[in-house]
GROMACS .gro file of C-alpha atoms in nm:
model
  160
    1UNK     CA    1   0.000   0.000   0.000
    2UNK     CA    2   0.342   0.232   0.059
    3UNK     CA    3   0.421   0.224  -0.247
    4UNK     CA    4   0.055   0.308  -0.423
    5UNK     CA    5   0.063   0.596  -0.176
    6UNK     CA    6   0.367   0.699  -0.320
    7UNK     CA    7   0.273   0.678  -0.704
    8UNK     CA    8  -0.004   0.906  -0.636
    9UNK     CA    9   0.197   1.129  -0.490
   10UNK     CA   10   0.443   1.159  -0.773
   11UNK     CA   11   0.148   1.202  -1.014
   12UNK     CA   12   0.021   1.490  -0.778
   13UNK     CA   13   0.340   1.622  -0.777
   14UNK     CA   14   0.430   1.571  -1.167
   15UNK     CA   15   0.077   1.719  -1.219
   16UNK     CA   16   0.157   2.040  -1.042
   17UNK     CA   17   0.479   2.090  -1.187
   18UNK     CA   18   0.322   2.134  -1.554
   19UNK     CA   19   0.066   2.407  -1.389
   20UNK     CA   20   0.176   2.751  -1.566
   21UNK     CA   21   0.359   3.001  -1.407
   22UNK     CA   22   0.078   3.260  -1.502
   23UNK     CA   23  -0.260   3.287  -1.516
   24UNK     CA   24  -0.475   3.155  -1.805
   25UNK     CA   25  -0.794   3.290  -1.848
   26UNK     CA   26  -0.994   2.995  -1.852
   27UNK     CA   27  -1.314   2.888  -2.050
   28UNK     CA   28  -1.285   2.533  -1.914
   29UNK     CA   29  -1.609   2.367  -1.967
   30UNK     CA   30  -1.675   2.419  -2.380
   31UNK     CA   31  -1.625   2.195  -2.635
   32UNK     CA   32  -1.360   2.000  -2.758
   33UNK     CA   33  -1.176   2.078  -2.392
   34UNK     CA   34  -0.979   1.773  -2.253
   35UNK     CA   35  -0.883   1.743  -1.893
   36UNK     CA   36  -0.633   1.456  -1.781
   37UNK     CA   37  -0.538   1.446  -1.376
   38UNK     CA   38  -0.550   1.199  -1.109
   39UNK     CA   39  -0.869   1.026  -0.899
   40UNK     CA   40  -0.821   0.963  -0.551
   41UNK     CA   41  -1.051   0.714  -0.343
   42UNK     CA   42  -1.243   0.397  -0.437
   43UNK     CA   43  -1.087   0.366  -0.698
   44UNK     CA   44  -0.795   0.526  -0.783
   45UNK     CA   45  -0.585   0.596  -1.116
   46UNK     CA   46  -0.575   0.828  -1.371
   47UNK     CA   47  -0.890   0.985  -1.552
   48UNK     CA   48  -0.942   1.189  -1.849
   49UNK     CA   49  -1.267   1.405  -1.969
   50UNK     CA   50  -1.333   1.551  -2.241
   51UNK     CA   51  -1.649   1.822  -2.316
   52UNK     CA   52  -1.903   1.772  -2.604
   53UNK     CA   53  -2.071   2.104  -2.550
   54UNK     CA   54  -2.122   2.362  -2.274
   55UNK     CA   55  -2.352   2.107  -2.050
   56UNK     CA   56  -2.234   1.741  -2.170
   57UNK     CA   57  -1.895   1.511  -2.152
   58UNK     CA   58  -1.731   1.224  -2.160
   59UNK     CA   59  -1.496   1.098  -1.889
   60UNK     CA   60  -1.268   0.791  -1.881
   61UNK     CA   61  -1.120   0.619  -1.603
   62UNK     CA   62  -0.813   0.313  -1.523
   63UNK     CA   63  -0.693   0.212  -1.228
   64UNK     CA   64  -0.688   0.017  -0.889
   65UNK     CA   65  -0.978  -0.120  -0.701
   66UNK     CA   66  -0.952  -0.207  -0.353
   67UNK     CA   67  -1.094  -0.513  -0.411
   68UNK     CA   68  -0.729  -0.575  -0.584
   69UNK     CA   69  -0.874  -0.570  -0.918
   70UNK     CA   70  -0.792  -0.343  -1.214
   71UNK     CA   71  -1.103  -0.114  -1.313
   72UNK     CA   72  -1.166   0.089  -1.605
   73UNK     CA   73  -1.499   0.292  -1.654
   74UNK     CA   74  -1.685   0.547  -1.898
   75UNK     CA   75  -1.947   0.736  -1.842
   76UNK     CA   76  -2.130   1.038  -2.041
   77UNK     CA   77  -2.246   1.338  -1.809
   78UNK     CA   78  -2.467   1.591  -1.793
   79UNK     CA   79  -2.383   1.928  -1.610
   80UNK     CA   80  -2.587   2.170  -1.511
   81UNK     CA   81  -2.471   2.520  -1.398
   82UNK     CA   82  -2.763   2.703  -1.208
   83UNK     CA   83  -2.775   2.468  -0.947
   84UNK     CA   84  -2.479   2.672  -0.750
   85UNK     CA   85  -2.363   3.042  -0.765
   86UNK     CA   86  -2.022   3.128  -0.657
   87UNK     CA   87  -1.821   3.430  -0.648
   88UNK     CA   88  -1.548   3.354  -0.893
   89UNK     CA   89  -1.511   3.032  -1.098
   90UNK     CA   90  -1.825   2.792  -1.189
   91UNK     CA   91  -1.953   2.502  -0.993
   92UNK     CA   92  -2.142   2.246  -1.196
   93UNK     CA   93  -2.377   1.980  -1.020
   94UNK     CA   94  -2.367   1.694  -1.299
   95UNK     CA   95  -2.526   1.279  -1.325
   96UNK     CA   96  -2.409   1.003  -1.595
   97UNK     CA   97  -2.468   0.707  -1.713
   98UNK     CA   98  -2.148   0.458  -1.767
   99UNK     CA   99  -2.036   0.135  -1.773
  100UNK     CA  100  -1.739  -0.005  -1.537
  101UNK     CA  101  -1.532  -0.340  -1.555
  102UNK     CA  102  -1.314  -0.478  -1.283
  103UNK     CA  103  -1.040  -0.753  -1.393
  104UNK     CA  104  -0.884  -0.941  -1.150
  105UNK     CA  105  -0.937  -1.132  -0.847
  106UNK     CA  106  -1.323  -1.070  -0.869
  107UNK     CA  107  -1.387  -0.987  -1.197
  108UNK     CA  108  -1.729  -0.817  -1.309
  109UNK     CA  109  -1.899  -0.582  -1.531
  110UNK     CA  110  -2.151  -0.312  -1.394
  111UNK     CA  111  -2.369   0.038  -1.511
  112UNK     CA  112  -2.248   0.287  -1.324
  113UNK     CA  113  -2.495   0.597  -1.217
  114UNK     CA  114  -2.223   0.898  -1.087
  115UNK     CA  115  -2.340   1.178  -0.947
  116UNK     CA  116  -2.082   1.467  -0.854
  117UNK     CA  117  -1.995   1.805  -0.816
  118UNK     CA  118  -1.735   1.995  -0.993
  119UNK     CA  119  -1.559   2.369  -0.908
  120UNK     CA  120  -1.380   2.493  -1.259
  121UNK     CA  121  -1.110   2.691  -1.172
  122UNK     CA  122  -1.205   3.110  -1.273
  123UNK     CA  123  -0.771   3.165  -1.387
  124UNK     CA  124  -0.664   2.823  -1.397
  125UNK     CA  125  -0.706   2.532  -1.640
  126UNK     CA  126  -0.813   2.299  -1.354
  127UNK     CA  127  -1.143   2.127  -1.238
  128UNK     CA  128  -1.147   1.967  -0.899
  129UNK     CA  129  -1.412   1.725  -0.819
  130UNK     CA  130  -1.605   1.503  -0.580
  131UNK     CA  131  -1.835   1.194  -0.719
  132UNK     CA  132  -2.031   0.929  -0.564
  133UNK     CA  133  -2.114   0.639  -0.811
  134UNK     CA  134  -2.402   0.364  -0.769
  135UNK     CA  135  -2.255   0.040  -0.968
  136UNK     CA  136  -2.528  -0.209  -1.075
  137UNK     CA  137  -2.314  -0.513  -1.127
  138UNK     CA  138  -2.462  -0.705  -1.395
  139UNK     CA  139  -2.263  -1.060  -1.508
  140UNK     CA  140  -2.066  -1.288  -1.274
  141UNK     CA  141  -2.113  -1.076  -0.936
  142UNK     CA  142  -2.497  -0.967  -0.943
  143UNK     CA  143  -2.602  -0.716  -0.710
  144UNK     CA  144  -2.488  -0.333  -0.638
  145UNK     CA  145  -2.186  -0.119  -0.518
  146UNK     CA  146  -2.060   0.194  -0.496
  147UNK     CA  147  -1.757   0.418  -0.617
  148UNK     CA  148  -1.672   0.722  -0.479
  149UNK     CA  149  -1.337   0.942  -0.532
  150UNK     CA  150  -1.201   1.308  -0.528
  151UNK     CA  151  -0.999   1.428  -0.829
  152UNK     CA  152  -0.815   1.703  -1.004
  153UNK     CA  153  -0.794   1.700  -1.407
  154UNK     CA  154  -0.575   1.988  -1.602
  155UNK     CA  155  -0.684   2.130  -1.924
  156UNK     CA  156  -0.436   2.069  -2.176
  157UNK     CA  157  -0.570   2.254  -2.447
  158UNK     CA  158  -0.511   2.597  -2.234
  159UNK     CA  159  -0.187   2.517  -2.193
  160UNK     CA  160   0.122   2.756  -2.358
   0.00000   0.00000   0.00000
């Protein structure tokens, strides 16, 4: 477990270290951006989203399960951006619908449900997040579980 703990902290760390020096005036959220950063929690890896339009995306997902299984998942999401008013920045409330796969030890295949909240960063290429994810397993392992993970994905596209 030492040394997962410290391979997420050298992505952290390697993540931070690309973060420009200035300010970028950020539109994070249109379409065609892509955001790649790290996913803390159950599980945890490396995740990538990418925006279709102003209120829908796509995010990716692979990584490590606690379960000791490898787990990739998809989902599409829909954001909405009235649900929250901040000062500076946007906050977007937004729900999927995915699939998600775990290889390894207990193997399934499930639909996952998230539901999460994201702050897009008003200077900054960054969106920091919180989801919680329902997981309807549907072959070998019938029944339900539940994801849930913190992350941090940088725009690439906005960088110079």
């Amino acid at each position: 477990m030492k040394i997962k703990t410290a391979v997420i902290s050298v992505l952290c760390v390697g993540l931070a270290s690309v973060l420009p020096a200035h300010a970028v005036t950020s539109r994070v959220g249109a379409a065609q951006d892509l955001g790649l950063g790290v996913e803390l929690g159950q599980p945890m890896g490396v995740t990538a989203k990418y925006w279709l339009s102003s209120t829908t995306a796509v995010d990716g997902f692979m990584g490590y399960h606690f379960n000791s299984n490898f787990d990739a998942h998809a989902d599409y999401l829909w954001h909405s951006f009235s649900s929250f008013d901040v000062q500076s920045g946007r906050m977007p409330f937004y729900l999927g619908l995915g699939g998600r796969i775990n290889l390894g030890n207990s193997s399934d295949f499930g639909m996952r449900l998230p539901l999460g909240l994201s702050y897009l960063f008003p200077n900054d290429a960054l969106e920091a997040y919180a989801e919680v994810a329902p997981v309807v397993k549907l072959l070998k392992h019938i029944g339900v579980d539940i994801d849930g993970a913190v992350g941090l994905r940088l725009y690439v596209n906005y960088l110079k």
